[in-house]
Amino acid sequence: MWSTRELYTAGLIAYALGLAGGLAGHLSKRTLPWLPGWLCFLSLSAALLEFGASVSALFANVEPGWVLSSGVPYLSYSVRLDPLSAYFNLILSLLAASVSVYSFGYIAHSAARRSPGLFCFFFNLLLFSLTLVFTASNILFFLIVWELTAVSAYFLVVFDHESEEARKGGLLYLLMSRGGSGMLLVGFLLLASAAGSLGFGALHGIGQRVSPLFGAVAFLLLFLGFGVKAGIIPVHIWLPAAHPVAPSNVSALMSGIVIKAGIYGMARVFFDFYGALPVWAGMLVLVIGVVSALLGVLYALMEHDLKRLLAYHSIENIGIILMGFGSALLFRSFGHPQLAALAFIAGLFHTLNHGVFKCLLFLGAGGVLHATHTRNMEKMGGLIRRMPSTALYFLIGAIAISGLPPLNGFVSEWFTYQALLAGFGATPTLTRLAFPVAGAMLALTAALAAACFVKAFGITFLALPRSEAADRAHEVSFPMRSGMAILALACVLLGLGATWLLPAFDPITSRAFGIAASHDFVAGNGLLLTPGSLQSGSVSTAIIALLLVAFGAVPLLLWLFWRRKTTRVSGPAWDCGLPGLTADNEYTATAFSKPLRMIFAALFRPRREIEAEFEVSPYYPTAIHFESEIQPAFEKHVYGPLRDGILAVAGWMRHVQAGSIHLYLAYVFVTLILLLLFGVRG
Amino acid sequence: MIERVIAVMFQMALMLLLSPLIIGFSRRLKARLQTRRGASVFQPYRDLYKLLRKGMVIPDTASWIFSATPYVLFVTTLLAGLLIPVISAEAPLSLFGGVLAVVYLLALGRFFLALGGLDTGGSFGGLGSSREMTISAIAEPALMLAVFTVALGAGSTNLSVVAQAALGQSWRFLAPQQMLAFAALFIVLIAETGRIPVDNPATHLELTMIHEAMILEYSGPYLALIEWSAAMKQLVLMALLVNVFFPFGLSASWSAATLLGLLLFSVKLLLLAAVLVLVETTNAKMRLFRVPELLAVAFVLSAMALISTFLF
């Protein structure tokens, strides 16, 4: 039996072999048709090894960790698989395994086929560095692998470098990611200077030992820095620009787990480095969560680019996760460890669930994109007949992300609701009103998400194809279907078997709040989920699923009993008396979301232009040109002035850097003198 | 155990058999208020019976989603009906899902219904789906906030506990938070069941349809299942309103007194239906884009209900 440590190391080595193999394959300049398959196999086996390591670390009482000294001062390659790290590594390895399976079939059909070796190099590098991000326990080492993740993700995003959109999206991602890393560096160093050590172990509870102002500044910097990676509003704008343009297996990983690195960072900082924070901190996280969830889903509704729509939903779900985290912070501030554990579990569980269903949906979108060569939903339709398996898996993902029972999205949203409800009774004064209002906003978010996925699934897969490409679409290959099937199965199992998963959170909550609370959240022989006691509410997704199936007998019986002979005729749908129903009669994605565009017009500020060409009379147009767009509020009102400001400063800086070598020599000289003076004084 | 099974069977039968009666009663009363004679209160049963025996026309553009929708809608609504207290404060299956499960089971049915509307490929299906999802989405915050107010009062999302807490206090429906929450939920009830002034269940006029547009292509037994589900959904929401806010006569558990409860419950239900019909007859249908304003009123009412919980 292998120990955790060996499994973990073997996994890392397999990733490293994958990336080395990819690079070698790329440099050898030969086309090796077997290479991508082998490299995907390596990442699959690496993911399975890491999966084993994470499971055994999560349930082991000891905390596996080891240190390799680097010889460089302050830096040590220290790795620790504490419960929180193991949990995130578990999510990563689950998603990495299914995406690797999917990639067996996908690489040959995507932009990656031009240089599969290089693609596999970056792909394995991303997984390798992410594994280290989740397990590193030294600040410098963490920041290095953090940057490695950002850079490898950047190269994967711009892999289709012939597309202008990809280059722009990638650049925006890299720029904002750099800004976030800058904030992280300052925030971490503030904490580390107080602790006198760069090890994560020494930073436990450091937030309580620094001065309040110091702690607050570090908290804000770290929240915002990790927030850039997670895609919280208002630092989200890179996400809908970068995620859709990447190859779809990369988009799946980006939305499924790369942005979760930001969530991991927040969980680490909020619940490990800090003890009880002041109330404003929890309130800030809760409010940012609500705003991100609501605006994320509203912008998603306006998209008819399938992958951009999914990218906006990532912002929404990050918001839901942060509602859990924010409530947990508030409960800890008011001294309710059990409720804090409930809210923290809600957030962590939603992190896993969102990873699974968002990954599934992106893989499905990748299949659709591969079959129709477009991301524009207005050109799709009727795919359920042409790609039945992809449609089924996408439907499962859509039900899960809409938070509908009995799948996994419902369970974590149910926990979030319960945490928010409990907040009303457990917190004093005006704080308590924030909880039910946040709950109402979560309800609005979930209902809008359901509307959005009716649109996404209905327009993409149902009715008649709207273009020739959609008409000619075909089912994707077996490995791609298998990758999706694994995740669809995970959506079902995580939904029905949530009660059996809860003990996995015990080590995490006992480290953060000092209590292992899972047995309080499970009742009735492991069938019921409760928010702490049966009296305050319970739900059982397994029984709901069972009853839904069993009740199917009622309509079947009714029908069998009464019908005399089956007449089931196929006929045309009502076409308003026009000569035959065509795709032109169908509702479009734009039309579907029009009521919401009108209702939230104050936010979207929609603009539309209609031009009709006619020859005889305006009542008989020969061609109609329709254009509709919404105003990107953040890009225009926040980032526009910011960009102008940076350009102005850069213009001013130009005078300093004028290109004269003499001037530069003078700078060097002055700097040298100043440094010497500084050195002498010190 | 055996009692639980009987209770489940009884409530299931009640859901299935009582729901068309409420529809029939409403239609009859509405006709009388419009000085028409109207059909018998038992007409909906005859309609269902007739539809179940008829043949079906399935649009040739439709996929299996179209055929699965009636079943999904029917079973989710029926299950929601078993999670709520109807004639006894003890809902037979309330342990397996509280008020959140009820709301989300109904949402699952609606999700499929909207997909079924899009699946036909006609313009009307899409039109109905789009409007249905929009209206239900903007009704959701008002619904949830009012539900939270009630749940916070009882300290539970389990509806049996909520009903039992309501039973314990007499005259509590006069408390401001209860009245405000009731008003909010009443507006949501109108929106969710598709009645005037939000939607008109009696119309097939193209421009104003919502629910009817979605189900335009359904016929025969499928249509019967959908109509029946709509009736059950109305009963679920009305029973919730009646039992949470006016629980007199609700027996604390299943016993012989439950039968007396059945009588009282029917009377309260018919009264609520009468109020709904009165609202329907005295109002005109709103323009679609006026509906958000009505639902905003509901949201403000439930927010006020919540704040009054805080004050009193």
PDB file of C-alpha atoms in Angstrom, chain A residues 384-385 392 395 399 402-405 410 413-414 417-418 421 424 429 432-433 436 439-441 443-444 446-448 450-451 454 457-458 462-464 528 535-540 543-544 547-548 551-552 554-556 558-559 562 564 567-574 576 581 585-587 591-592 595-596 598-599, chain B residues 12 49 52-53 55-65 67 71 74-76 78-79 82 93 95-98 100-101 104-105 107-108 111-112 114-115 118-124 126-127 129-130 133-134 137-138 140-141 144-145 148 152 155-158 161 216-217 221-222 225 228 289 292 299 306 310:
ATOM      1  CA  ILE A 384     -30.316  17.005 -29.555  1.00  0.00           C
ATOM      2  CA  ARG A 385     -31.084  14.766 -32.538  1.00  0.00           C
ATOM      3  CA  LEU A 392     -28.042  14.648 -22.290  1.00  0.00           C
ATOM      4  CA  LEU A 395     -28.830  18.945 -19.761  1.00  0.00           C
ATOM      5  CA  ILE A 399     -30.077  21.255 -14.199  1.00  0.00           C
ATOM      6  CA  SER A 402     -29.576  25.949 -11.960  1.00  0.00           C
ATOM      7  CA  GLY A 403     -29.654  24.551  -8.423  1.00  0.00           C
ATOM      8  CA  LEU A 404     -32.559  22.215  -9.101  1.00  0.00           C
ATOM      9  CA  PRO A 405     -33.149  19.065  -7.060  1.00  0.00           C
ATOM     10  CA  PHE A 410     -29.280  22.100  -5.160  1.00  0.00           C
ATOM     11  CA  GLU A 413     -27.388  26.122  -2.513  1.00  0.00           C
ATOM     12  CA  TRP A 414     -29.642  24.575   0.130  1.00  0.00           C
ATOM     13  CA  TYR A 417     -29.807  29.240   2.189  1.00  0.00           C
ATOM     14  CA  GLN A 418     -29.784  27.531   5.582  1.00  0.00           C
ATOM     15  CA  LEU A 421     -31.396  31.906   7.409  1.00  0.00           C
ATOM     16  CA  PHE A 424     -30.855  36.202  11.133  1.00  0.00           C
ATOM     17  CA  THR A 429     -28.717  44.556  15.311  1.00  0.00           C
ATOM     18  CA  ARG A 432     -29.083  40.318  10.789  1.00  0.00           C
ATOM     19  CA  LEU A 433     -31.174  41.994   8.085  1.00  0.00           C
ATOM     20  CA  PRO A 436     -32.393  37.259   4.514  1.00  0.00           C
ATOM     21  CA  GLY A 439     -30.989  34.962   0.635  1.00  0.00           C
ATOM     22  CA  ALA A 440     -33.599  36.702  -1.503  1.00  0.00           C
ATOM     23  CA  MET A 441     -30.876  37.800  -3.911  1.00  0.00           C
ATOM     24  CA  ALA A 443     -33.128  33.156  -4.943  1.00  0.00           C
ATOM     25  CA  LEU A 444     -33.222  35.727  -7.726  1.00  0.00           C
ATOM     26  CA  ALA A 446     -30.820  30.941  -8.997  1.00  0.00           C
ATOM     27  CA  ALA A 447     -34.076  31.685 -10.824  1.00  0.00           C
ATOM     28  CA  LEU A 448     -32.257  33.814 -13.399  1.00  0.00           C
ATOM     29  CA  ALA A 450     -32.519  28.612 -14.527  1.00  0.00           C
ATOM     30  CA  ALA A 451     -33.887  31.054 -17.123  1.00  0.00           C
ATOM     31  CA  VAL A 454     -33.406  27.141 -20.424  1.00  0.00           C
ATOM     32  CA  PHE A 457     -30.011  24.378 -23.670  1.00  0.00           C
ATOM     33  CA  GLY A 458     -33.224  25.217 -25.510  1.00  0.00           C
ATOM     34  CA  LEU A 462     -33.815  21.900 -29.271  1.00  0.00           C
ATOM     35  CA  ALA A 463     -36.103  22.491 -32.258  1.00  0.00           C
ATOM     36  CA  LEU A 464     -34.743  23.087 -35.764  1.00  0.00           C
ATOM     37  CA  LEU A 528     -31.222  13.555   5.748  1.00  0.00           C
ATOM     38  CA  GLN A 535     -36.175  20.812  14.061  1.00  0.00           C
ATOM     39  CA  SER A 536     -34.815  23.633  11.913  1.00  0.00           C
ATOM     40  CA  GLY A 537     -35.239  21.867   8.587  1.00  0.00           C
ATOM     41  CA  SER A 538     -34.102  18.867   6.611  1.00  0.00           C
ATOM     42  CA  VAL A 539     -33.887  17.607   3.067  1.00  0.00           C
ATOM     43  CA  SER A 540     -33.018  14.329   1.433  1.00  0.00           C
ATOM     44  CA  ILE A 543     -35.341  10.192  -1.238  1.00  0.00           C
ATOM     45  CA  ILE A 544     -36.598  13.025  -3.424  1.00  0.00           C
ATOM     46  CA  LEU A 547     -39.953   9.431  -4.960  1.00  0.00           C
ATOM     47  CA  LEU A 548     -39.807  11.305  -8.253  1.00  0.00           C
ATOM     48  CA  PHE A 551     -44.421   8.750  -8.618  1.00  0.00           C
ATOM     49  CA  GLY A 552     -43.883   8.279 -12.322  1.00  0.00           C
ATOM     50  CA  VAL A 554     -49.164   7.535 -11.275  1.00  0.00           C
ATOM     51  CA  PRO A 555     -49.371   9.161 -14.703  1.00  0.00           C
ATOM     52  CA  LEU A 556     -48.390   5.896 -16.380  1.00  0.00           C
ATOM     53  CA  LEU A 558     -53.701   6.707 -15.399  1.00  0.00           C
ATOM     54  CA  TRP A 559     -52.854   6.611 -19.000  1.00  0.00           C
ATOM     55  CA  TRP A 562     -57.970   5.033 -19.737  1.00  0.00           C
ATOM     56  CA  ARG A 564     -58.343   2.592 -25.517  1.00  0.00           C
ATOM     57  CA  THR A 567     -52.903   7.215 -31.365  1.00  0.00           C
ATOM     58  CA  ARG A 568     -49.725   9.158 -31.438  1.00  0.00           C
ATOM     59  CA  VAL A 569     -49.420  11.119 -34.623  1.00  0.00           C
ATOM     60  CA  SER A 570     -46.528  13.240 -35.662  1.00  0.00           C
ATOM     61  CA  GLY A 571     -47.486  16.487 -37.286  1.00  0.00           C
ATOM     62  CA  PRO A 572     -46.199  19.979 -37.943  1.00  0.00           C
ATOM     63  CA  ALA A 573     -46.267  22.539 -35.148  1.00  0.00           C
ATOM     64  CA  TRP A 574     -48.564  25.535 -35.567  1.00  0.00           C
ATOM     65  CA  CYS A 576     -49.487  30.753 -37.931  1.00  0.00           C
ATOM     66  CA  LEU A 581     -42.337  26.011 -40.170  1.00  0.00           C
ATOM     67  CA  ASN A 585     -39.950  31.059 -36.993  1.00  0.00           C
ATOM     68  CA  GLU A 586     -38.031  29.954 -33.907  1.00  0.00           C
ATOM     69  CA  TYR A 587     -37.415  32.121 -30.938  1.00  0.00           C
ATOM     70  CA  ALA A 591     -35.541  37.323 -28.218  1.00  0.00           C
ATOM     71  CA  PHE A 592     -35.638  34.916 -25.299  1.00  0.00           C
ATOM     72  CA  PRO A 595     -38.013  40.730 -21.386  1.00  0.00           C
ATOM     73  CA  LEU A 596     -35.147  40.681 -18.903  1.00  0.00           C
ATOM     74  CA  MET A 598     -36.122  45.499 -20.824  1.00  0.00           C
ATOM     75  CA  ILE A 599     -36.709  44.978 -17.109  1.00  0.00           C
TER      76      ILE A 599
ATOM     77  CA  MET B  12     -51.833  12.134  -2.721  1.00  0.00           C
ATOM     78  CA  TYR B  49     -61.079  12.363 -18.514  1.00  0.00           C
ATOM     79  CA  LEU B  52     -56.678  11.213 -21.217  1.00  0.00           C
ATOM     80  CA  ARG B  53     -58.628   9.150 -23.729  1.00  0.00           C
ATOM     81  CA  GLY B  55     -54.943  10.730 -29.267  1.00  0.00           C
ATOM     82  CA  MET B  56     -51.961  13.021 -29.462  1.00  0.00           C
ATOM     83  CA  VAL B  57     -50.268  15.054 -32.132  1.00  0.00           C
ATOM     84  CA  ILE B  58     -46.560  15.454 -31.485  1.00  0.00           C
ATOM     85  CA  PRO B  59     -44.808  18.199 -33.467  1.00  0.00           C
ATOM     86  CA  ASP B  60     -42.336  16.616 -35.869  1.00  0.00           C
ATOM     87  CA  THR B  61     -39.705  19.088 -34.729  1.00  0.00           C
ATOM     88  CA  ALA B  62     -39.881  17.926 -31.107  1.00  0.00           C
ATOM     89  CA  SER B  63     -37.414  15.643 -29.303  1.00  0.00           C
ATOM     90  CA  TRP B  64     -37.735  13.429 -26.230  1.00  0.00           C
ATOM     91  CA  ILE B  65     -37.701  16.556 -24.029  1.00  0.00           C
ATOM     92  CA  SER B  67     -42.489  13.925 -24.246  1.00  0.00           C
ATOM     93  CA  TYR B  71     -44.169  13.475 -16.640  1.00  0.00           C
ATOM     94  CA  PHE B  74     -46.535  15.987 -12.946  1.00  0.00           C
ATOM     95  CA  VAL B  75     -44.249  14.106 -10.550  1.00  0.00           C
ATOM     96  CA  THR B  76     -42.465  17.219  -9.272  1.00  0.00           C
ATOM     97  CA  LEU B  78     -47.225  15.897  -6.900  1.00  0.00           C
ATOM     98  CA  LEU B  79     -44.140  15.495  -4.714  1.00  0.00           C
ATOM     99  CA  LEU B  82     -46.751  15.870  -0.305  1.00  0.00           C
ATOM    100  CA  LEU B  93     -43.132  13.733   3.795  1.00  0.00           C
ATOM    101  CA  LEU B  95     -38.931  15.515   6.682  1.00  0.00           C
ATOM    102  CA  PHE B  96     -37.530  14.904   3.204  1.00  0.00           C
ATOM    103  CA  GLY B  97     -37.729  18.506   2.127  1.00  0.00           C
ATOM    104  CA  GLY B  98     -38.959  21.761   3.578  1.00  0.00           C
ATOM    105  CA  LEU B 100     -36.951  25.263  -0.106  1.00  0.00           C
ATOM    106  CA  ALA B 101     -37.478  21.838  -1.630  1.00  0.00           C
ATOM    107  CA  TYR B 104     -37.210  24.179  -6.132  1.00  0.00           C
ATOM    108  CA  LEU B 105     -39.299  21.150  -7.104  1.00  0.00           C
ATOM    109  CA  ALA B 107     -38.863  25.233 -10.362  1.00  0.00           C
ATOM    110  CA  LEU B 108     -37.680  21.896 -11.782  1.00  0.00           C
ATOM    111  CA  PHE B 111     -37.562  24.312 -16.164  1.00  0.00           C
ATOM    112  CA  PHE B 112     -38.798  21.340 -18.177  1.00  0.00           C
ATOM    113  CA  ALA B 114     -40.074  25.967 -20.602  1.00  0.00           C
ATOM    114  CA  LEU B 115     -37.809  23.537 -22.477  1.00  0.00           C
ATOM    115  CA  LEU B 118     -38.860  25.735 -26.935  1.00  0.00           C
ATOM    116  CA  ASP B 119     -38.725  22.181 -28.251  1.00  0.00           C
ATOM    117  CA  THR B 120     -41.667  22.666 -30.597  1.00  0.00           C
ATOM    118  CA  GLY B 121     -39.770  25.073 -32.812  1.00  0.00           C
ATOM    119  CA  GLY B 122     -42.797  27.344 -33.168  1.00  0.00           C
ATOM    120  CA  SER B 123     -42.734  31.000 -32.207  1.00  0.00           C
ATOM    121  CA  PHE B 124     -45.351  30.690 -29.495  1.00  0.00           C
ATOM    122  CA  GLY B 126     -40.437  30.277 -27.248  1.00  0.00           C
ATOM    123  CA  LEU B 127     -42.544  33.314 -26.462  1.00  0.00           C
ATOM    124  CA  SER B 129     -41.028  30.053 -22.225  1.00  0.00           C
ATOM    125  CA  SER B 130     -39.249  33.370 -22.281  1.00  0.00           C
ATOM    126  CA  MET B 133     -38.982  32.191 -16.951  1.00  0.00           C
ATOM    127  CA  THR B 134     -38.795  35.989 -16.708  1.00  0.00           C
ATOM    128  CA  ALA B 137     -37.458  34.830 -11.861  1.00  0.00           C
ATOM    129  CA  ILE B 138     -38.574  38.264 -10.760  1.00  0.00           C
ATOM    130  CA  GLU B 140     -38.608  34.657  -6.777  1.00  0.00           C
ATOM    131  CA  PRO B 141     -37.052  37.262  -4.412  1.00  0.00           C
ATOM    132  CA  MET B 144     -38.290  33.760  -0.846  1.00  0.00           C
ATOM    133  CA  LEU B 145     -38.206  36.812   1.383  1.00  0.00           C
ATOM    134  CA  PHE B 148     -37.978  33.466   5.042  1.00  0.00           C
ATOM    135  CA  LEU B 152     -37.704  32.778  10.762  1.00  0.00           C
ATOM    136  CA  GLY B 155     -37.284  28.896  13.415  1.00  0.00           C
ATOM    137  CA  SER B 156     -37.502  26.205  10.760  1.00  0.00           C
ATOM    138  CA  THR B 157     -37.849  25.582   7.046  1.00  0.00           C
ATOM    139  CA  ASN B 158     -39.706  22.346   7.753  1.00  0.00           C
ATOM    140  CA  VAL B 161     -42.866  22.753  12.162  1.00  0.00           C
ATOM    141  CA  LEU B 216     -49.850  25.265 -27.234  1.00  0.00           C
ATOM    142  CA  GLU B 217     -48.539  22.146 -28.976  1.00  0.00           C
ATOM    143  CA  PRO B 221     -52.946  12.731 -22.313  1.00  0.00           C
ATOM    144  CA  TYR B 222     -49.868  14.984 -22.262  1.00  0.00           C
ATOM    145  CA  LEU B 225     -51.032  15.833 -17.296  1.00  0.00           C
ATOM    146  CA  TRP B 228     -53.619  18.618 -13.938  1.00  0.00           C
ATOM    147  CA  PHE B 289     -43.738  45.176 -18.679  1.00  0.00           C
ATOM    148  CA  PRO B 292     -42.307  43.726 -12.743  1.00  0.00           C
ATOM    149  CA  PHE B 299     -40.893  42.409  -2.819  1.00  0.00           C
ATOM    150  CA  LEU B 306     -39.062  41.046   7.432  1.00  0.00           C
ATOM    151  CA  PHE B 310     -37.085  42.688  13.501  1.00  0.00           C
TER     152      PHE B 310
END
